[in-house]
mmCIF file of C-alpha atoms in Angstrom:
data_model
loop_
_atom_site.group_PDB
_atom_site.id
_atom_site.type_symbol
_atom_site.label_atom_id
_atom_site.label_comp_id
_atom_site.label_asym_id
_atom_site.label_seq_id
_atom_site.Cartn_x
_atom_site.Cartn_y
_atom_site.Cartn_z
ATOM 1 C CA MET A 1 6.558 -25.785 60.580
ATOM 2 C CA GLY A 2 5.823 -22.090 60.168
ATOM 3 C CA ARG A 3 2.946 -20.521 58.332
ATOM 4 C CA VAL A 4 3.340 -19.638 54.665
ATOM 5 C CA ALA A 5 1.271 -16.984 52.911
ATOM 6 C CA LEU A 6 1.019 -16.451 49.169
ATOM 7 C CA ILE A 7 0.228 -12.987 47.805
ATOM 8 C CA ALA A 8 -0.628 -12.926 44.124
ATOM 9 C CA ASP A 9 0.584 -9.373 43.513
ATOM 10 C CA THR A 10 2.889 -7.281 45.672
ATOM 11 C CA SER A 11 3.512 -4.544 43.146
ATOM 12 C CA PHE A 12 0.454 -2.410 43.851
ATOM 13 C CA TYR A 13 -2.791 -1.905 45.743
ATOM 14 C CA VAL A 14 -2.805 -3.456 49.214
ATOM 15 C CA GLY A 15 -0.386 -6.284 48.380
ATOM 16 C CA PRO A 16 2.847 -4.761 49.732
ATOM 17 C CA HIS A 17 1.113 -3.688 52.942
ATOM 18 C CA ILE A 18 -0.314 -7.164 53.517
ATOM 19 C CA ALA A 19 3.125 -8.685 52.942
ATOM 20 C CA ARG A 20 4.699 -6.438 55.580
ATOM 21 C CA LEU A 21 2.028 -7.213 58.158
ATOM 22 C CA LEU A 22 2.254 -10.972 57.577
ATOM 23 C CA ALA A 23 6.040 -10.906 57.785
ATOM 24 C CA GLY A 24 5.712 -9.056 61.065
ATOM 25 C CA ARG A 25 3.455 -11.842 62.300
ATOM 26 C CA GLY A 26 5.989 -14.567 61.577
ATOM 27 C CA HIS A 27 4.906 -15.726 58.124
ATOM 28 C CA ASP A 28 7.165 -16.870 55.341
ATOM 29 C CA LEU A 29 5.974 -15.514 52.026
ATOM 30 C CA VAL A 30 5.453 -16.245 48.368
ATOM 31 C CA VAL A 31 5.278 -12.880 46.624
ATOM 32 C CA ALA A 32 4.594 -12.128 42.984
ATOM 33 C CA ALA A 33 6.004 -9.071 41.218
ATOM 34 C CA PRO A 34 7.266 -7.371 44.396
ATOM 35 C CA GLU A 35 7.709 -3.616 44.359
ATOM 36 C CA ASP A 36 11.264 -2.312 44.544
ATOM 37 C CA GLY A 37 12.880 -2.937 47.911
ATOM 38 C CA LEU A 38 10.017 -5.002 49.315
ATOM 39 C CA VAL A 39 11.796 -8.357 49.399
ATOM 40 C CA GLU A 40 14.780 -6.912 51.251
ATOM 41 C CA GLU A 41 12.408 -5.322 53.730
ATOM 42 C CA LEU A 42 10.566 -8.595 54.328
ATOM 43 C CA VAL A 43 13.789 -10.547 54.776
ATOM 44 C CA ALA A 44 15.011 -7.966 57.283
ATOM 45 C CA MET A 45 11.821 -8.635 59.235
ATOM 46 C CA GLY A 46 12.745 -12.317 59.456
ATOM 47 C CA ALA A 47 10.676 -13.790 56.635
ATOM 48 C CA THR A 48 11.901 -16.370 54.174
ATOM 49 C CA VAL A 49 10.659 -15.157 50.797
ATOM 50 C CA GLU A 50 10.038 -16.998 47.545
ATOM 51 C CA VAL A 51 9.928 -14.453 44.739
ATOM 52 C CA PHE A 52 7.798 -15.020 41.651
ATOM 53 C CA PRO A 53 9.220 -12.197 39.569
ATOM 54 C CA ASP A 54 6.516 -11.723 36.966
ATOM 55 C CA ARG A 55 3.134 -10.077 37.288
ATOM 56 C CA VAL A 56 0.674 -12.959 37.443
ATOM 57 C CA ARG A 57 -2.155 -12.720 34.937
ATOM 58 C CA LEU A 58 -4.715 -14.661 36.907
ATOM 59 C CA ALA A 59 -7.004 -14.988 33.904
ATOM 60 C CA ASP A 60 -4.370 -17.420 32.593
ATOM 61 C CA PRO A 61 -4.879 -20.730 34.408
ATOM 62 C CA ASP A 62 -1.281 -21.761 33.831
ATOM 63 C CA ALA A 63 0.006 -18.565 35.449
ATOM 64 C CA ALA A 64 -2.096 -19.014 38.560
ATOM 65 C CA ALA A 65 -1.047 -22.649 38.868
ATOM 66 C CA ALA A 66 2.631 -21.764 38.394
ATOM 67 C CA LEU A 67 2.488 -19.261 41.242
ATOM 68 C CA VAL A 68 0.989 -21.786 43.636
ATOM 69 C CA GLN A 69 3.462 -24.447 42.535
ATOM 70 C CA ALA A 70 6.359 -22.083 43.225
ATOM 71 C CA GLY A 71 5.179 -21.829 46.817
ATOM 72 C CA LEU A 72 4.762 -25.577 47.153
ATOM 73 C CA ASP A 73 8.171 -26.252 45.673
ATOM 74 C CA ARG A 74 9.837 -23.861 48.130
ATOM 75 C CA PHE A 75 7.908 -24.516 51.320
ATOM 76 C CA GLY A 76 5.876 -27.683 50.779
ATOM 77 C CA HIS A 77 2.633 -26.035 51.811
ATOM 78 C CA VAL A 78 0.636 -22.810 51.666
ATOM 79 C CA ASP A 79 -1.455 -21.798 54.670
ATOM 80 C CA ALA A 80 -2.958 -18.571 53.354
ATOM 81 C CA ALA A 81 -3.453 -17.070 49.910
ATOM 82 C CA VAL A 82 -4.555 -13.618 48.812
ATOM 83 C CA ALA A 83 -5.519 -12.355 45.362
ATOM 84 C CA PHE A 84 -6.577 -8.977 44.037
ATOM 85 C CA THR A 85 -8.805 -9.384 41.020
ATOM 86 C CA GLY A 86 -10.908 -7.305 38.705
ATOM 87 C CA ARG A 87 -11.096 -5.059 35.692
ATOM 88 C CA VAL A 88 -12.956 -1.777 36.132
ATOM 89 C CA VAL A 89 -15.392 -1.291 33.245
ATOM 90 C CA THR A 90 -17.468 1.876 33.350
ATOM 91 C CA GLY A 91 -20.268 3.322 31.242
ATOM 92 C CA SER A 92 -24.010 2.850 31.014
ATOM 93 C CA PHE A 93 -25.646 -0.434 30.092
ATOM 94 C CA LEU A 94 -27.238 1.090 26.991
ATOM 95 C CA SER A 95 -23.865 2.220 25.672
ATOM 96 C CA SER A 96 -22.079 -1.040 26.536
ATOM 97 C CA THR A 97 -20.692 -3.573 24.096
ATOM 98 C CA ALA A 98 -20.023 -7.287 24.143
ATOM 99 C CA ASP A 99 -16.327 -6.462 24.425
ATOM 100 C CA ASP A 100 -17.066 -4.490 27.607
ATOM 101 C CA LEU A 101 -18.898 -7.493 29.026
ATOM 102 C CA ASP A 102 -16.051 -9.828 28.106
ATOM 103 C CA ALA A 103 -13.529 -7.546 29.806
ATOM 104 C CA ALA A 104 -15.608 -7.349 32.982
ATOM 105 C CA VAL A 105 -16.178 -11.091 33.176
ATOM 106 C CA ARG A 106 -12.568 -11.932 32.386
ATOM 107 C CA GLY A 107 -11.214 -9.606 35.048
ATOM 108 C CA CYS A 108 -13.837 -10.065 37.735
ATOM 109 C CA VAL A 109 -14.945 -13.694 37.351
ATOM 110 C CA VAL A 110 -12.340 -15.635 35.378
ATOM 111 C CA GLU A 111 -9.423 -14.317 37.450
ATOM 112 C CA PRO A 112 -10.781 -15.391 40.848
ATOM 113 C CA TYR A 113 -11.935 -18.695 39.371
ATOM 114 C CA HIS A 114 -8.436 -19.681 38.270
ATOM 115 C CA PHE A 115 -6.897 -18.460 41.507
ATOM 116 C CA LEU A 116 -9.322 -20.455 43.624
ATOM 117 C CA ARG A 117 -9.035 -23.482 41.370
ATOM 118 C CA SER A 118 -5.244 -23.410 41.768
ATOM 119 C CA VAL A 119 -4.906 -22.903 45.511
ATOM 120 C CA VAL A 120 -7.984 -24.478 47.129
ATOM 121 C CA PRO A 121 -7.339 -28.154 46.211
ATOM 122 C CA HIS A 122 -3.971 -28.091 48.001
ATOM 123 C CA MET A 123 -5.599 -26.695 51.126
ATOM 124 C CA VAL A 124 -8.438 -29.205 50.965
ATOM 125 C CA GLU A 125 -5.878 -32.005 50.817
ATOM 126 C CA ARG A 126 -4.227 -30.657 53.996
ATOM 127 C CA GLU A 127 -7.633 -29.925 55.591
ATOM 128 C CA GLN A 128 -6.652 -26.400 56.505
ATOM 129 C CA GLY A 129 -6.010 -23.043 54.912
ATOM 130 C CA GLN A 130 -7.318 -19.526 54.435
ATOM 131 C CA VAL A 131 -8.096 -17.885 51.110
ATOM 132 C CA LEU A 132 -9.001 -14.227 50.719
ATOM 133 C CA VAL A 133 -10.154 -12.743 47.425
ATOM 134 C CA PHE A 134 -10.473 -9.002 47.019
ATOM 135 C CA THR A 135 -13.542 -8.171 44.950
ATOM 136 C CA SER A 136 -15.650 -5.008 45.153
ATOM 137 C CA ALA A 137 -18.469 -3.565 47.196
ATOM 138 C CA ALA A 138 -20.005 -2.704 43.815
ATOM 139 C CA GLY A 139 -21.066 -6.343 43.658
ATOM 140 C CA SER A 140 -23.470 -5.792 46.544
ATOM 141 C CA LYS A 141 -25.823 -3.275 44.970
ATOM 142 C CA PRO A 142 -26.638 -1.623 41.629
ATOM 143 C CA THR A 143 -23.850 0.772 40.746
ATOM 144 C CA PRO A 144 -24.541 3.734 38.457
ATOM 145 C CA ASN A 145 -22.184 3.968 35.479
ATOM 146 C CA ALA A 146 -20.733 0.525 36.180
ATOM 147 C CA PRO A 147 -23.527 -2.036 35.592
ATOM 148 C CA LEU A 148 -21.352 -4.684 33.911
ATOM 149 C CA TYR A 149 -18.614 -4.323 36.490
ATOM 150 C CA SER A 150 -21.124 -4.495 39.347
ATOM 151 C CA SER A 151 -22.762 -7.583 37.854
ATOM 152 C CA ALA A 152 -19.450 -9.376 37.321
ATOM 153 C CA ARG A 153 -18.348 -8.563 40.862
ATOM 154 C CA ALA A 154 -21.619 -9.973 42.184
ATOM 155 C CA ALA A 155 -20.889 -13.197 40.316
ATOM 156 C CA ALA A 156 -17.426 -13.367 41.878
ATOM 157 C CA ASN A 157 -18.865 -12.836 45.342
ATOM 158 C CA MET A 158 -21.330 -15.670 44.819
ATOM 159 C CA MET A 159 -18.534 -17.917 43.552
ATOM 160 C CA VAL A 160 -16.594 -17.268 46.761
ATOM 161 C CA ARG A 161 -19.646 -18.208 48.815
ATOM 162 C CA ASN A 162 -20.215 -21.376 46.816
ATOM 163 C CA VAL A 163 -16.595 -22.505 47.039
ATOM 164 C CA ALA A 164 -16.572 -21.764 50.763
ATOM 165 C CA ALA A 165 -19.684 -23.856 51.333
ATOM 166 C CA GLU A 166 -18.292 -26.752 49.330
ATOM 167 C CA VAL A 167 -14.972 -26.960 51.165
ATOM 168 C CA ALA A 168 -16.022 -25.875 54.664
ATOM 169 C CA PRO A 169 -16.208 -29.472 55.949
ATOM 170 C CA THR A 170 -12.472 -29.777 55.278
ATOM 171 C CA GLY A 171 -11.641 -26.810 57.483
ATOM 172 C CA VAL A 172 -10.627 -24.508 54.616
ATOM 173 C CA GLN A 173 -11.856 -20.913 54.827
ATOM 174 C CA VAL A 174 -12.707 -18.852 51.742
ATOM 175 C CA ASN A 175 -13.777 -15.235 52.153
ATOM 176 C CA ALA A 176 -13.855 -12.003 50.187
ATOM 177 C CA ILE A 177 -13.390 -8.332 50.959
ATOM 178 C CA GLY A 178 -15.359 -6.040 48.686
ATOM 179 C CA THR A 179 -13.693 -2.659 48.491
ATOM 180 C CA ASN A 180 -14.775 0.672 47.084
ATOM 181 C CA PHE A 181 -13.604 4.268 47.388
ATOM 182 C CA MET A 182 -10.002 3.249 47.969
ATOM 183 C CA ASP A 183 -7.172 5.725 47.518
ATOM 184 C CA PHE A 184 -5.076 3.974 44.901
ATOM 185 C CA PRO A 185 -4.212 4.870 41.295
ATOM 186 C CA GLU A 186 -6.660 2.639 39.409
ATOM 187 C CA PHE A 187 -9.659 3.847 41.377
ATOM 188 C CA ARG A 188 -8.599 7.459 41.037
ATOM 189 C CA ARG A 189 -8.072 7.014 37.296
ATOM 190 C CA ALA A 190 -11.419 5.288 36.734
ATOM 191 C CA SER A 191 -13.333 7.796 38.856
ATOM 192 C CA GLY A 192 -11.446 10.961 37.969
ATOM 193 C CA ALA A 193 -10.532 11.468 41.616
ATOM 194 C CA ASP A 194 -7.104 12.869 40.780
ATOM 195 C CA ASP A 195 -8.998 16.090 40.087
ATOM 196 C CA PRO A 196 -9.464 17.716 43.527
ATOM 197 C CA ASP A 197 -13.006 18.866 42.716
ATOM 198 C CA VAL A 198 -14.034 15.422 41.516
ATOM 199 C CA ARG A 199 -12.422 13.824 44.557
ATOM 200 C CA ALA A 200 -14.407 16.124 46.838
ATOM 201 C CA ARG A 201 -17.660 15.087 45.136
ATOM 202 C CA ILE A 202 -16.756 11.410 45.426
ATOM 203 C CA GLU A 203 -15.838 11.717 49.084
ATOM 204 C CA SER A 204 -19.171 13.430 49.756
ATOM 205 C CA ALA A 205 -20.885 10.205 48.625
ATOM 206 C CA VAL A 206 -18.960 8.151 51.202
ATOM 207 C CA PRO A 207 -20.597 8.145 54.620
ATOM 208 C CA LEU A 208 -17.170 8.471 56.259
ATOM 209 C CA ARG A 209 -16.408 11.365 53.879
ATOM 210 C CA ARG A 210 -12.998 10.191 52.685
ATOM 211 C CA LEU A 211 -11.226 7.520 50.643
ATOM 212 C CA GLY A 212 -9.809 4.464 52.370
ATOM 213 C CA THR A 213 -6.078 3.882 52.709
ATOM 214 C CA MET A 214 -4.092 0.818 51.782
ATOM 215 C CA GLU A 215 -2.572 0.562 55.265
ATOM 216 C CA GLU A 216 -5.912 0.322 57.048
ATOM 217 C CA CYS A 217 -7.307 -2.070 54.447
ATOM 218 C CA ALA A 218 -4.331 -4.386 54.982
ATOM 219 C CA ALA A 219 -4.897 -4.295 58.730
ATOM 220 C CA PHE A 220 -8.581 -5.133 58.238
ATOM 221 C CA SER A 221 -7.698 -8.187 56.155
ATOM 222 C CA MET A 222 -5.444 -9.831 58.730
ATOM 223 C CA PRO A 223 -8.007 -12.009 60.576
ATOM 224 C CA PHE A 224 -8.923 -13.637 57.270
ATOM 225 C CA ILE A 225 -5.372 -14.796 56.522
ATOM 226 C CA ASP A 226 -3.074 -14.691 59.559
ATOM 227 C CA GLY A 227 -4.360 -17.833 61.291
ATOM 228 C CA THR A 228 -5.770 -16.082 64.344
ATOM 229 C CA SER A 229 -9.448 -16.504 63.392
ATOM 230 C CA THR A 230 -10.538 -19.801 61.864
ATOM 231 C CA PHE A 231 -14.313 -19.799 62.380
ATOM 232 C CA THR A 232 -15.425 -17.538 59.520
ATOM 233 C CA THR A 233 -16.003 -18.630 55.951
ATOM 234 C CA GLY A 234 -18.216 -17.772 52.993
ATOM 235 C CA GLN A 235 -18.359 -14.115 53.947
ATOM 236 C CA ILE A 236 -18.324 -11.097 51.633
ATOM 237 C CA VAL A 237 -17.288 -8.209 53.855
ATOM 238 C CA ASN A 238 -17.633 -4.780 52.324
ATOM 239 C CA TYR A 239 -14.926 -2.233 53.025
ATOM 240 C CA ALA A 240 -16.281 0.960 51.578
ATOM 241 C CA GLY A 241 -16.606 3.617 54.235
ATOM 242 C CA GLY A 242 -20.227 2.779 54.947
ATOM 243 C CA TRP A 243 -21.365 3.010 51.305
ATOM 244 C CA VAL A 244 -22.923 -0.448 51.631
#
């Protein structure tokens, strides 16, 4: 019985790149909202693919559960699951509103909660599985101009650690990668990095002096989901060019 990986969004960010790498490593896949041409590419690589056509709003518990159930209905099991969560909320604390706080918590805490709540029980029942949640390195230290976002990300990171500790005796791994300074549209929009001058200033704040790419981030994530390393859990690994 081959390994099956579920990717909660393959329309953007690192999702398509992770799907390609897992297909290349012999995984069958459950993919949500795949970008154009991705499914055909994965099938050509030898993967059997279950397509969940809609973008999954992970803040909706029914949506998260439906995605997991689609994988179970097709393959009978899920060995690895990946989710990209979060809502970037910027601005100072003194200028913030309750609506800002609600948006940050809903995107950064509620989303991973429902994803974990949907996928972890199945893995616990099988006494094996790997779950990877993408959060943010901003959850590891105070972040100027993003205090609510940073705080909500810190809560998500602690939730990952707590879930990991609870289910570790069953053999299930739960980890998080906290990214920052990644070269993708939402980060560039939120930071203004589409302006070359602004991008140069941002990159000067990164010890490695550049933004990270989706391809290298996908490669970094593999040991947490591809079944080759099963002795790490409860870790929040920052992927931010040395920023933290």
